[in-house]
Amino acid sequence: MEEKKSCCHNDVEIKEHCCCHDKINDTKEEQCCCHNENEDKECCHHETSHEHSCCSHSHEDKVKEESCCCHNDVKKDEGHCCHSSKEEHSHLNCCGIDKKSHASCCGVEKNESGNAKRDNIINIIKLVISLAFLIAGYFNWHHIAIDAPWTIAFYYVNPAWVALIICGIPIVVGAVKSLARKKITASVLISVAMLSAVILEIVGFFYNIDSSGHSHSYVFVAAEVAFLMAIGGAIEDFTVKKSRAGIERLVGLIPKEAFVKVEDRLEKRPLEEIKIGDIVVIKAGEQISVDGEIVSGKASVDQSSVTGEYALAELKEGDKVFGGTFNKSGVIEVKVTKLLEDMTISKMAKLVEEAEGKKAPISRVADKWASIIVPVAIGLAILVGIIAYFAFNVSVIEAIIRTITVLIVFCPCSLALATPTAIAAGLGNSAKNGVLVKSGASLEVISKCDIICFDKTGTLTKGEIVVSDIAVDGIEEAELLKLAGSLELMSEHPLATAVVNKAKDIIFEKVDKFETIQGIGIKGLVANKNVQVISYGESAKQNYSNENLKNTANEYLEQGKTVVSVIIDNVERGIITFADTIREDAKEVIDKLNKMGKKTIMLTGDNEKSARFIAEKCGISEVKFGLLPEQKLQEIENMQKQGKKVCMIGDGINDAPSLKLADCSIAMGALGSDIAIETADMAILNSDMNKIVYCVKHSKRTLFTIKRNIILAMTVNFISIILSLFGIFDPMTGAIMHNVTSVAVVLSSALLLINRKENKNNTETKTID
């Protein structure tokens, strides 16, 4: 104990041990600073652990890799902080598309911490004032002042200075901050370009320099660049917010308050004050504010915000409801089962926000290029100036102008926007369609998977035991169901429930002398007849087997179905078979995946006959059956050792280890399943298997968009350099081209918000707002 306490005060040991435990409070001596109540702050601000500890990590492995010490002054600006899951608002990129203060990709320092509407009005006023002074600065005041002496002030101070100060200072501030972090960013390039123009303006006061036809003040050139960058930044912000529409919508759906039933009255309370077990009343037209269970009333509920399904769900007592959905008709009382932070919509919003900051592998390639391009741009700009001066015999001033133009057009803004905006739009589209994608990486990986493995129960099947077939001999089917159903009504066995559901329209008879035969079945007196419902194997042992039913029973057994015999007055009069229900769209989805070149495999713990029957019905050629959870892991590991990328699809409960190990994983029917959302990379919130095909196609579409964005950005940049070299582009046209490219990239990403039409006639086309 003493050794641990001395750690924080021992200069020798300080770098090797955890030093955040409290030397006074013995109960904290084992506790590292990264796991105490203030885990986000204390560690990184602790004097001794400042440079050695990572404090923003989560206990989850997947998140832990993504983040590091965001409160450590040394590490803060190294790039990791922008992707910490602990940040209140995630970033699209470290160039910073965030709700807090940041430097935009165009280098403009922004602060959106206040009222958004007020800030927008202020920005518009600034742009209008800047535009007015920029237009005034366009004129040649050196000539005007000669004829109008009262304008002599503009001879020395061009009106464009006002526009330069308003629009240029935020860019320069962003550049200074970047340089303080020992980074060269886009704002640095723009600042250098503006500063060069200002220097030319100042030099022009003292020396008569050849402007090669340049008739405007050089400060006007600097101001127009700053103004165009400010305009570009505003458009960029608007289009980026559009690409985040799905994510913002999720955040906005999180309820704020609810009407709680207190004795004979309703009390309006913030959701933070609502406890598990409280009864909340939701009227027609209101948003359902809590996750819970209906204890009274019926309602038609729009669950599209959570499941992506647009058909109204007809819910009654005993059914679950989810916060963020909408009650279209009826009044219901809901018993709260989850607190605000644990609600499905809250978890969706949180995980999608976190996913936005988790980079896909392709984004790291783009970031690497962006970091290289900045110094390359400076080098190319100088080279263009030298070539223009010596090869094209232009003046020094014209060579400098062409250098400035290259600095403007070759800023990596569009490249920096290429990946994060596409990922944001992709995540927003997924969330809108009832698919929760937890990271940009998983959005990329699924399209590259060679093998897609399916669990059987709860994935390819509904996980609901139902009566599959009935065969009778010497009795009507309805009469058999009536007698068997009357008896099964007395039992709580899952098979009994299936029989009762099958016979739900039949009026049952009274049962006497009911008895459960452990491990065999049930028996009793129904309508003065001795009725037994027992396993088919036990029926054969007791010589009840009916030769007329034997072949039929064996066929069903070969299909892996459960078969029971109905014995009436010691004669086998019929058999009832039970099976898990195959999802209606399972075969169609498997066929689509096979056509896309994906190999489909079933991994199940079920018996061989049942597994092969389901696989054959679904169109899966390879089946691995009788697998325990650890054996499923071994199968996936073997596939990965062969160089294959594996996607595992399961129900998120018994498949949790496999979902974790696979290169990409999808949890089916994850709505309300905490372990599914926590374990899988993607979670389909309803049971629509077509969403699996959507995930693969959407992944490919997102990757294509990213690549298209990168190619567009790089192509335009290189063309602009050539045009700048030959003097076709000047700083103004260069700035316009720079902003047009950035906006084009973001608009390209925003196309991901629109769902594509399917060729299938029965597929409904939806448009994402």
PDB file of N, CA and C in Angstrom, residues 491-574:
ATOM      1  N   SER A 491     -51.408 -26.100 -20.650  1.00  0.00           N
ATOM      2  CA  SER A 491     -49.945 -26.168 -20.525  1.00  0.00           C
ATOM      3  C   SER A 491     -49.298 -24.829 -20.862  1.00  0.00           C
ATOM      4  N   GLU A 492     -48.097 -24.601 -20.351  1.00  0.00           N
ATOM      5  CA  GLU A 492     -47.345 -23.374 -20.647  1.00  0.00           C
ATOM      6  C   GLU A 492     -46.143 -23.652 -21.555  1.00  0.00           C
ATOM      7  N   HIS A 493     -46.041 -24.866 -22.063  1.00  0.00           N
ATOM      8  CA  HIS A 493     -44.921 -25.233 -22.933  1.00  0.00           C
ATOM      9  C   HIS A 493     -44.990 -24.439 -24.245  1.00  0.00           C
ATOM     10  N   PRO A 494     -43.845 -24.051 -24.823  1.00  0.00           N
ATOM     11  CA  PRO A 494     -43.858 -23.312 -26.090  1.00  0.00           C
ATOM     12  C   PRO A 494     -44.611 -24.023 -27.207  1.00  0.00           C
ATOM     13  N   LEU A 495     -44.516 -25.366 -27.268  1.00  0.00           N
ATOM     14  CA  LEU A 495     -45.254 -26.101 -28.294  1.00  0.00           C
ATOM     15  C   LEU A 495     -46.756 -25.991 -28.059  1.00  0.00           C
ATOM     16  N   ALA A 496     -47.131 -25.975 -26.794  1.00  0.00           N
ATOM     17  CA  ALA A 496     -48.552 -25.840 -26.463  1.00  0.00           C
ATOM     18  C   ALA A 496     -49.077 -24.488 -26.919  1.00  0.00           C
ATOM     19  N   THR A 497     -48.278 -23.459 -26.723  1.00  0.00           N
ATOM     20  CA  THR A 497     -48.664 -22.113 -27.164  1.00  0.00           C
ATOM     21  C   THR A 497     -48.879 -22.074 -28.668  1.00  0.00           C
ATOM     22  N   ALA A 498     -48.004 -22.772 -29.423  1.00  0.00           N
ATOM     23  CA  ALA A 498     -48.131 -22.805 -30.875  1.00  0.00           C
ATOM     24  C   ALA A 498     -49.425 -23.483 -31.305  1.00  0.00           C
ATOM     25  N   VAL A 499     -49.796 -24.561 -30.616  1.00  0.00           N
ATOM     26  CA  VAL A 499     -51.037 -25.262 -30.949  1.00  0.00           C
ATOM     27  C   VAL A 499     -52.239 -24.379 -30.645  1.00  0.00           C
ATOM     28  N   VAL A 500     -52.230 -23.731 -29.507  1.00  0.00           N
ATOM     29  CA  VAL A 500     -53.334 -22.851 -29.124  1.00  0.00           C
ATOM     30  C   VAL A 500     -53.479 -21.713 -30.127  1.00  0.00           C
ATOM     31  N   ASN A 501     -52.358 -21.142 -30.560  1.00  0.00           N
ATOM     32  CA  ASN A 501     -52.408 -20.067 -31.551  1.00  0.00           C
ATOM     33  C   ASN A 501     -52.980 -20.556 -32.879  1.00  0.00           C
ATOM     34  N   LYS A 502     -52.641 -21.799 -33.236  1.00  0.00           N
ATOM     35  CA  LYS A 502     -53.141 -22.372 -34.487  1.00  0.00           C
ATOM     36  C   LYS A 502     -54.655 -22.576 -34.405  1.00  0.00           C
ATOM     37  N   ALA A 503     -55.133 -22.925 -33.220  1.00  0.00           N
ATOM     38  CA  ALA A 503     -56.558 -23.223 -33.033  1.00  0.00           C
ATOM     39  C   ALA A 503     -57.306 -22.054 -32.393  1.00  0.00           C
ATOM     40  N   LYS A 504     -56.833 -20.847 -32.602  1.00  0.00           N
ATOM     41  CA  LYS A 504     -57.380 -19.686 -31.888  1.00  0.00           C
ATOM     42  C   LYS A 504     -58.839 -19.380 -32.249  1.00  0.00           C
ATOM     43  N   ASP A 505     -59.291 -19.822 -33.438  1.00  0.00           N
ATOM     44  CA  ASP A 505     -60.670 -19.550 -33.845  1.00  0.00           C
ATOM     45  C   ASP A 505     -61.630 -20.668 -33.428  1.00  0.00           C
ATOM     46  N   ILE A 506     -61.113 -21.659 -32.734  1.00  0.00           N
ATOM     47  CA  ILE A 506     -61.935 -22.803 -32.331  1.00  0.00           C
ATOM     48  C   ILE A 506     -62.350 -22.649 -30.871  1.00  0.00           C
ATOM     49  N   ILE A 507     -63.569 -23.017 -30.563  1.00  0.00           N
ATOM     50  CA  ILE A 507     -64.044 -22.979 -29.172  1.00  0.00           C
ATOM     51  C   ILE A 507     -63.589 -24.263 -28.483  1.00  0.00           C
ATOM     52  N   PHE A 508     -62.799 -24.121 -27.429  1.00  0.00           N
ATOM     53  CA  PHE A 508     -62.216 -25.283 -26.764  1.00  0.00           C
ATOM     54  C   PHE A 508     -63.216 -25.957 -25.820  1.00  0.00           C
ATOM     55  N   GLU A 509     -62.935 -27.234 -25.560  1.00  0.00           N
ATOM     56  CA  GLU A 509     -63.739 -28.027 -24.629  1.00  0.00           C
ATOM     57  C   GLU A 509     -63.145 -27.968 -23.226  1.00  0.00           C
ATOM     58  N   LYS A 510     -63.978 -28.313 -22.249  1.00  0.00           N
ATOM     59  CA  LYS A 510     -63.513 -28.390 -20.866  1.00  0.00           C
ATOM     60  C   LYS A 510     -62.627 -29.624 -20.702  1.00  0.00           C
ATOM     61  N   VAL A 511     -61.560 -29.480 -19.920  1.00  0.00           N
ATOM     62  CA  VAL A 511     -60.598 -30.570 -19.714  1.00  0.00           C
ATOM     63  C   VAL A 511     -60.676 -31.053 -18.274  1.00  0.00           C
ATOM     64  N   ASP A 512     -60.751 -32.376 -18.116  1.00  0.00           N
ATOM     65  CA  ASP A 512     -60.723 -32.994 -16.788  1.00  0.00           C
ATOM     66  C   ASP A 512     -59.503 -33.907 -16.688  1.00  0.00           C
ATOM     67  N   LYS A 513     -59.085 -34.126 -15.463  1.00  0.00           N
ATOM     68  CA  LYS A 513     -57.988 -35.053 -15.175  1.00  0.00           C
ATOM     69  C   LYS A 513     -56.731 -34.712 -15.987  1.00  0.00           C
ATOM     70  N   PHE A 514     -56.447 -33.402 -16.076  1.00  0.00           N
ATOM     71  CA  PHE A 514     -55.236 -32.982 -16.811  1.00  0.00           C
ATOM     72  C   PHE A 514     -53.985 -33.431 -16.075  1.00  0.00           C
ATOM     73  N   GLU A 515     -52.990 -33.900 -16.853  1.00  0.00           N
ATOM     74  CA  GLU A 515     -51.749 -34.386 -16.244  1.00  0.00           C
ATOM     75  C   GLU A 515     -50.578 -34.133 -17.191  1.00  0.00           C
ATOM     76  N   THR A 516     -49.498 -33.653 -16.617  1.00  0.00           N
ATOM     77  CA  THR A 516     -48.258 -33.476 -17.390  1.00  0.00           C
ATOM     78  C   THR A 516     -47.367 -34.690 -17.173  1.00  0.00           C
ATOM     79  N   ILE A 517     -46.942 -35.304 -18.283  1.00  0.00           N
ATOM     80  CA  ILE A 517     -46.030 -36.443 -18.224  1.00  0.00           C
ATOM     81  C   ILE A 517     -44.632 -35.895 -18.523  1.00  0.00           C
ATOM     82  N   GLN A 518     -43.803 -35.744 -17.508  1.00  0.00           N
ATOM     83  CA  GLN A 518     -42.519 -35.061 -17.627  1.00  0.00           C
ATOM     84  C   GLN A 518     -41.655 -35.653 -18.743  1.00  0.00           C
ATOM     85  N   GLY A 519     -41.255 -34.794 -19.663  1.00  0.00           N
ATOM     86  CA  GLY A 519     -40.368 -35.210 -20.743  1.00  0.00           C
ATOM     87  C   GLY A 519     -41.060 -35.955 -21.860  1.00  0.00           C
ATOM     88  N   ILE A 520     -42.366 -36.176 -21.731  1.00  0.00           N
ATOM     89  CA  ILE A 520     -43.088 -36.948 -22.749  1.00  0.00           C
ATOM     90  C   ILE A 520     -44.197 -36.137 -23.389  1.00  0.00           C
ATOM     91  N   GLY A 521     -45.073 -35.530 -22.563  1.00  0.00           N
ATOM     92  CA  GLY A 521     -46.180 -34.773 -23.100  1.00  0.00           C
ATOM     93  C   GLY A 521     -47.235 -34.508 -22.053  1.00  0.00           C
ATOM     94  N   ILE A 522     -48.500 -34.434 -22.496  1.00  0.00           N
ATOM     95  CA  ILE A 522     -49.608 -34.161 -21.583  1.00  0.00           C
ATOM     96  C   ILE A 522     -50.779 -35.071 -21.942  1.00  0.00           C
ATOM     97  N   LYS A 523     -51.701 -35.254 -20.974  1.00  0.00           N
ATOM     98  CA  LYS A 523     -52.896 -36.040 -21.247  1.00  0.00           C
ATOM     99  C   LYS A 523     -54.038 -35.528 -20.384  1.00  0.00           C
ATOM    100  N   GLY A 524     -55.272 -35.914 -20.772  1.00  0.00           N
ATOM    101  CA  GLY A 524     -56.448 -35.499 -20.023  1.00  0.00           C
ATOM    102  C   GLY A 524     -57.715 -36.000 -20.672  1.00  0.00           C
ATOM    103  N   LEU A 525     -58.841 -35.716 -20.031  1.00  0.00           N
ATOM    104  CA  LEU A 525     -60.146 -36.116 -20.531  1.00  0.00           C
ATOM    105  C   LEU A 525     -60.808 -34.899 -21.171  1.00  0.00           C
ATOM    106  N   VAL A 526     -61.012 -34.998 -22.515  1.00  0.00           N
ATOM    107  CA  VAL A 526     -61.595 -33.887 -23.273  1.00  0.00           C
ATOM    108  C   VAL A 526     -62.837 -34.405 -24.008  1.00  0.00           C
ATOM    109  N   ALA A 527     -63.997 -33.823 -23.702  1.00  0.00           N
ATOM    110  CA  ALA A 527     -65.268 -34.246 -24.324  1.00  0.00           C
ATOM    111  C   ALA A 527     -65.460 -35.753 -24.177  1.00  0.00           C
ATOM    112  N   ASN A 528     -65.166 -36.234 -22.978  1.00  0.00           N
ATOM    113  CA  ASN A 528     -65.310 -37.651 -22.640  1.00  0.00           C
ATOM    114  C   ASN A 528     -64.394 -38.560 -23.454  1.00  0.00           C
ATOM    115  N   LYS A 529     -63.306 -37.997 -23.971  1.00  0.00           N
ATOM    116  CA  LYS A 529     -62.331 -38.800 -24.707  1.00  0.00           C
ATOM    117  C   LYS A 529     -60.971 -38.664 -24.034  1.00  0.00           C
ATOM    118  N   ASN A 530     -60.260 -39.781 -23.951  1.00  0.00           N
ATOM    119  CA  ASN A 530     -58.901 -39.759 -23.411  1.00  0.00           C
ATOM    120  C   ASN A 530     -57.954 -39.255 -24.502  1.00  0.00           C
ATOM    121  N   VAL A 531     -57.393 -38.074 -24.258  1.00  0.00           N
ATOM    122  CA  VAL A 531     -56.526 -37.432 -25.257  1.00  0.00           C
ATOM    123  C   VAL A 531     -55.115 -37.306 -24.706  1.00  0.00           C
ATOM    124  N   GLN A 532     -54.138 -37.690 -25.540  1.00  0.00           N
ATOM    125  CA  GLN A 532     -52.737 -37.516 -25.191  1.00  0.00           C
ATOM    126  C   GLN A 532     -52.033 -36.766 -26.338  1.00  0.00           C
ATOM    127  N   VAL A 533     -51.194 -35.847 -25.979  1.00  0.00           N
ATOM    128  CA  VAL A 533     -50.311 -35.194 -26.957  1.00  0.00           C
ATOM    129  C   VAL A 533     -48.893 -35.454 -26.484  1.00  0.00           C
ATOM    130  N   ILE A 534     -48.222 -36.398 -27.174  1.00  0.00           N
ATOM    131  CA  ILE A 534     -46.896 -36.851 -26.726  1.00  0.00           C
ATOM    132  C   ILE A 534     -45.932 -36.842 -27.906  1.00  0.00           C
ATOM    133  N   SER A 535     -44.638 -36.928 -27.619  1.00  0.00           N
ATOM    134  CA  SER A 535     -43.625 -36.922 -28.670  1.00  0.00           C
ATOM    135  C   SER A 535     -43.822 -38.130 -29.582  1.00  0.00           C
ATOM    136  N   TYR A 536     -43.460 -37.982 -30.852  1.00  0.00           N
ATOM    137  CA  TYR A 536     -43.671 -39.067 -31.820  1.00  0.00           C
ATOM    138  C   TYR A 536     -42.835 -40.286 -31.454  1.00  0.00           C
ATOM    139  N   GLY A 537     -41.638 -40.042 -30.940  1.00  0.00           N
ATOM    140  CA  GLY A 537     -40.785 -41.163 -30.540  1.00  0.00           C
ATOM    141  C   GLY A 537     -41.408 -41.969 -29.417  1.00  0.00           C
ATOM    142  N   GLU A 538     -41.992 -41.273 -28.445  1.00  0.00           N
ATOM    143  CA  GLU A 538     -42.639 -41.953 -27.327  1.00  0.00           C
ATOM    144  C   GLU A 538     -43.877 -42.706 -27.811  1.00  0.00           C
ATOM    145  N   SER A 539     -44.567 -42.144 -28.786  1.00  0.00           N
ATOM    146  CA  SER A 539     -45.731 -42.819 -29.361  1.00  0.00           C
ATOM    147  C   SER A 539     -45.333 -44.148 -29.977  1.00  0.00           C
ATOM    148  N   ALA A 540     -44.208 -44.169 -30.687  1.00  0.00           N
ATOM    149  CA  ALA A 540     -43.732 -45.420 -31.298  1.00  0.00           C
ATOM    150  C   ALA A 540     -43.338 -46.430 -30.230  1.00  0.00           C
ATOM    151  N   LYS A 541     -42.704 -45.954 -29.157  1.00  0.00           N
ATOM    152  CA  LYS A 541     -42.301 -46.847 -28.071  1.00  0.00           C
ATOM    153  C   LYS A 541     -43.510 -47.521 -27.431  1.00  0.00           C
ATOM    154  N   GLN A 542     -44.615 -46.785 -27.329  1.00  0.00           N
ATOM    155  CA  GLN A 542     -45.816 -47.321 -26.681  1.00  0.00           C
ATOM    156  C   GLN A 542     -46.755 -47.992 -27.686  1.00  0.00           C
ATOM    157  N   ASN A 543     -46.218 -48.224 -28.911  1.00  0.00           N
ATOM    158  CA  ASN A 543     -46.967 -48.950 -29.946  1.00  0.00           C
ATOM    159  C   ASN A 543     -48.280 -48.277 -30.342  1.00  0.00           C
ATOM    160  N   TYR A 544     -48.269 -46.940 -30.314  1.00  0.00           N
ATOM    161  CA  TYR A 544     -49.441 -46.210 -30.786  1.00  0.00           C
ATOM    162  C   TYR A 544     -49.339 -45.865 -32.277  1.00  0.00           C
ATOM    163  N   SER A 545     -48.163 -46.107 -32.878  1.00  0.00           N
ATOM    164  CA  SER A 545     -47.903 -45.645 -34.236  1.00  0.00           C
ATOM    165  C   SER A 545     -48.973 -46.116 -35.218  1.00  0.00           C
ATOM    166  N   ASN A 546     -49.402 -45.158 -36.058  1.00  0.00           N
ATOM    167  CA  ASN A 546     -50.374 -45.421 -37.110  1.00  0.00           C
ATOM    168  C   ASN A 546     -49.612 -45.573 -38.425  1.00  0.00           C
ATOM    169  N   GLU A 547     -49.733 -46.757 -39.051  1.00  0.00           N
ATOM    170  CA  GLU A 547     -48.984 -47.022 -40.279  1.00  0.00           C
ATOM    171  C   GLU A 547     -49.336 -46.026 -41.385  1.00  0.00           C
ATOM    172  N   ASN A 548     -50.558 -45.535 -41.367  1.00  0.00           N
ATOM    173  CA  ASN A 548     -50.973 -44.565 -42.389  1.00  0.00           C
ATOM    174  C   ASN A 548     -50.274 -43.210 -42.226  1.00  0.00           C
ATOM    175  N   LEU A 549     -49.772 -42.940 -41.028  1.00  0.00           N
ATOM    176  CA  LEU A 549     -49.112 -41.649 -40.750  1.00  0.00           C
ATOM    177  C   LEU A 549     -47.596 -41.769 -40.670  1.00  0.00           C
ATOM    178  N   LYS A 550     -47.085 -43.009 -40.670  1.00  0.00           N
ATOM    179  CA  LYS A 550     -45.664 -43.235 -40.404  1.00  0.00           C
ATOM    180  C   LYS A 550     -44.761 -42.580 -41.445  1.00  0.00           C
ATOM    181  N   ASN A 551     -45.056 -42.810 -42.730  1.00  0.00           N
ATOM    182  CA  ASN A 551     -44.197 -42.247 -43.786  1.00  0.00           C
ATOM    183  C   ASN A 551     -44.207 -40.715 -43.764  1.00  0.00           C
ATOM    184  N   THR A 552     -45.406 -40.167 -43.521  1.00  0.00           N
ATOM    185  CA  THR A 552     -45.513 -38.699 -43.456  1.00  0.00           C
ATOM    186  C   THR A 552     -44.692 -38.152 -42.297  1.00  0.00           C
ATOM    187  N   ALA A 553     -44.790 -38.814 -41.147  1.00  0.00           N
ATOM    188  CA  ALA A 553     -44.031 -38.375 -39.971  1.00  0.00           C
ATOM    189  C   ALA A 553     -42.540 -38.439 -40.224  1.00  0.00           C
ATOM    190  N   ASN A 554     -42.079 -39.509 -40.881  1.00  0.00           N
ATOM    191  CA  ASN A 554     -40.636 -39.644 -41.162  1.00  0.00           C
ATOM    192  C   ASN A 554     -40.146 -38.542 -42.115  1.00  0.00           C
ATOM    193  N   GLU A 555     -40.986 -38.142 -43.062  1.00  0.00           N
ATOM    194  CA  GLU A 555     -40.614 -37.058 -43.977  1.00  0.00           C
ATOM    195  C   GLU A 555     -40.400 -35.754 -43.206  1.00  0.00           C
ATOM    196  N   TYR A 556     -41.319 -35.497 -42.280  1.00  0.00           N
ATOM    197  CA  TYR A 556     -41.191 -34.277 -41.490  1.00  0.00           C
ATOM    198  C   TYR A 556     -39.968 -34.327 -40.585  1.00  0.00           C
ATOM    199  N   LEU A 557     -39.683 -35.500 -40.044  1.00  0.00           N
ATOM    200  CA  LEU A 557     -38.495 -35.652 -39.191  1.00  0.00           C
ATOM    201  C   LEU A 557     -37.223 -35.427 -39.991  1.00  0.00           C
ATOM    202  N   GLU A 558     -37.214 -35.868 -41.256  1.00  0.00           N
ATOM    203  CA  GLU A 558     -36.055 -35.654 -42.116  1.00  0.00           C
ATOM    204  C   GLU A 558     -35.816 -34.171 -42.376  1.00  0.00           C
ATOM    205  N   GLN A 559     -36.861 -33.393 -42.290  1.00  0.00           N
ATOM    206  CA  GLN A 559     -36.750 -31.953 -42.503  1.00  0.00           C
ATOM    207  C   GLN A 559     -36.314 -31.211 -41.239  1.00  0.00           C
ATOM    208  N   GLY A 560     -36.096 -31.979 -40.172  1.00  0.00           N
ATOM    209  CA  GLY A 560     -35.647 -31.365 -38.934  1.00  0.00           C
ATOM    210  C   GLY A 560     -36.765 -30.772 -38.109  1.00  0.00           C
ATOM    211  N   LYS A 561     -37.992 -31.112 -38.440  1.00  0.00           N
ATOM    212  CA  LYS A 561     -39.126 -30.575 -37.699  1.00  0.00           C
ATOM    213  C   LYS A 561     -39.407 -31.413 -36.450  1.00  0.00           C
ATOM    214  N   THR A 562     -40.029 -30.793 -35.466  1.00  0.00           N
ATOM    215  CA  THR A 562     -40.459 -31.491 -34.263  1.00  0.00           C
ATOM    216  C   THR A 562     -41.845 -32.078 -34.517  1.00  0.00           C
ATOM    217  N   VAL A 563     -42.004 -33.370 -34.221  1.00  0.00           N
ATOM    218  CA  VAL A 563     -43.274 -34.059 -34.507  1.00  0.00           C
ATOM    219  C   VAL A 563     -43.856 -34.605 -33.204  1.00  0.00           C
ATOM    220  N   VAL A 564     -45.157 -34.352 -32.974  1.00  0.00           N
ATOM    221  CA  VAL A 564     -45.858 -34.922 -31.826  1.00  0.00           C
ATOM    222  C   VAL A 564     -47.067 -35.713 -32.324  1.00  0.00           C
ATOM    223  N   SER A 565     -47.445 -36.696 -31.539  1.00  0.00           N
ATOM    224  CA  SER A 565     -48.602 -37.530 -31.875  1.00  0.00           C
ATOM    225  C   SER A 565     -49.792 -37.123 -31.017  1.00  0.00           C
ATOM    226  N   VAL A 566     -50.973 -37.168 -31.636  1.00  0.00           N
ATOM    227  CA  VAL A 566     -52.208 -36.932 -30.905  1.00  0.00           C
ATOM    228  C   VAL A 566     -52.929 -38.282 -30.784  1.00  0.00           C
ATOM    229  N   ILE A 567     -52.983 -38.800 -29.559  1.00  0.00           N
ATOM    230  CA  ILE A 567     -53.583 -40.108 -29.299  1.00  0.00           C
ATOM    231  C   ILE A 567     -54.968 -39.890 -28.710  1.00  0.00           C
ATOM    232  N   ILE A 568     -55.975 -40.448 -29.383  1.00  0.00           N
ATOM    233  CA  ILE A 568     -57.360 -40.312 -28.906  1.00  0.00           C
ATOM    234  C   ILE A 568     -57.900 -41.710 -28.622  1.00  0.00           C
ATOM    235  N   ASP A 569     -58.256 -41.919 -27.364  1.00  0.00           N
ATOM    236  CA  ASP A 569     -58.749 -43.246 -26.928  1.00  0.00           C
ATOM    237  C   ASP A 569     -57.804 -44.344 -27.391  1.00  0.00           C
ATOM    238  N   ASN A 570     -56.510 -44.119 -27.123  1.00  0.00           N
ATOM    239  CA  ASN A 570     -55.441 -45.104 -27.365  1.00  0.00           C
ATOM    240  C   ASN A 570     -55.182 -45.394 -28.847  1.00  0.00           C
ATOM    241  N   VAL A 571     -55.635 -44.524 -29.743  1.00  0.00           N
ATOM    242  CA  VAL A 571     -55.369 -44.664 -31.183  1.00  0.00           C
ATOM    243  C   VAL A 571     -54.749 -43.371 -31.696  1.00  0.00           C
ATOM    244  N   GLU A 572     -53.619 -43.499 -32.437  1.00  0.00           N
ATOM    245  CA  GLU A 572     -52.979 -42.315 -33.012  1.00  0.00           C
ATOM    246  C   GLU A 572     -53.833 -41.809 -34.173  1.00  0.00           C
ATOM    247  N   ARG A 573     -54.443 -40.659 -33.973  1.00  0.00           N
ATOM    248  CA  ARG A 573     -55.334 -40.094 -34.979  1.00  0.00           C
ATOM    249  C   ARG A 573     -54.699 -38.974 -35.804  1.00  0.00           C
ATOM    250  N   GLY A 574     -53.576 -38.493 -35.355  1.00  0.00           N
ATOM    251  CA  GLY A 574     -52.947 -37.429 -36.122  1.00  0.00           C
ATOM    252  C   GLY A 574     -51.570 -37.068 -35.596  1.00  0.00           C
TER     253      GLY A 574
END
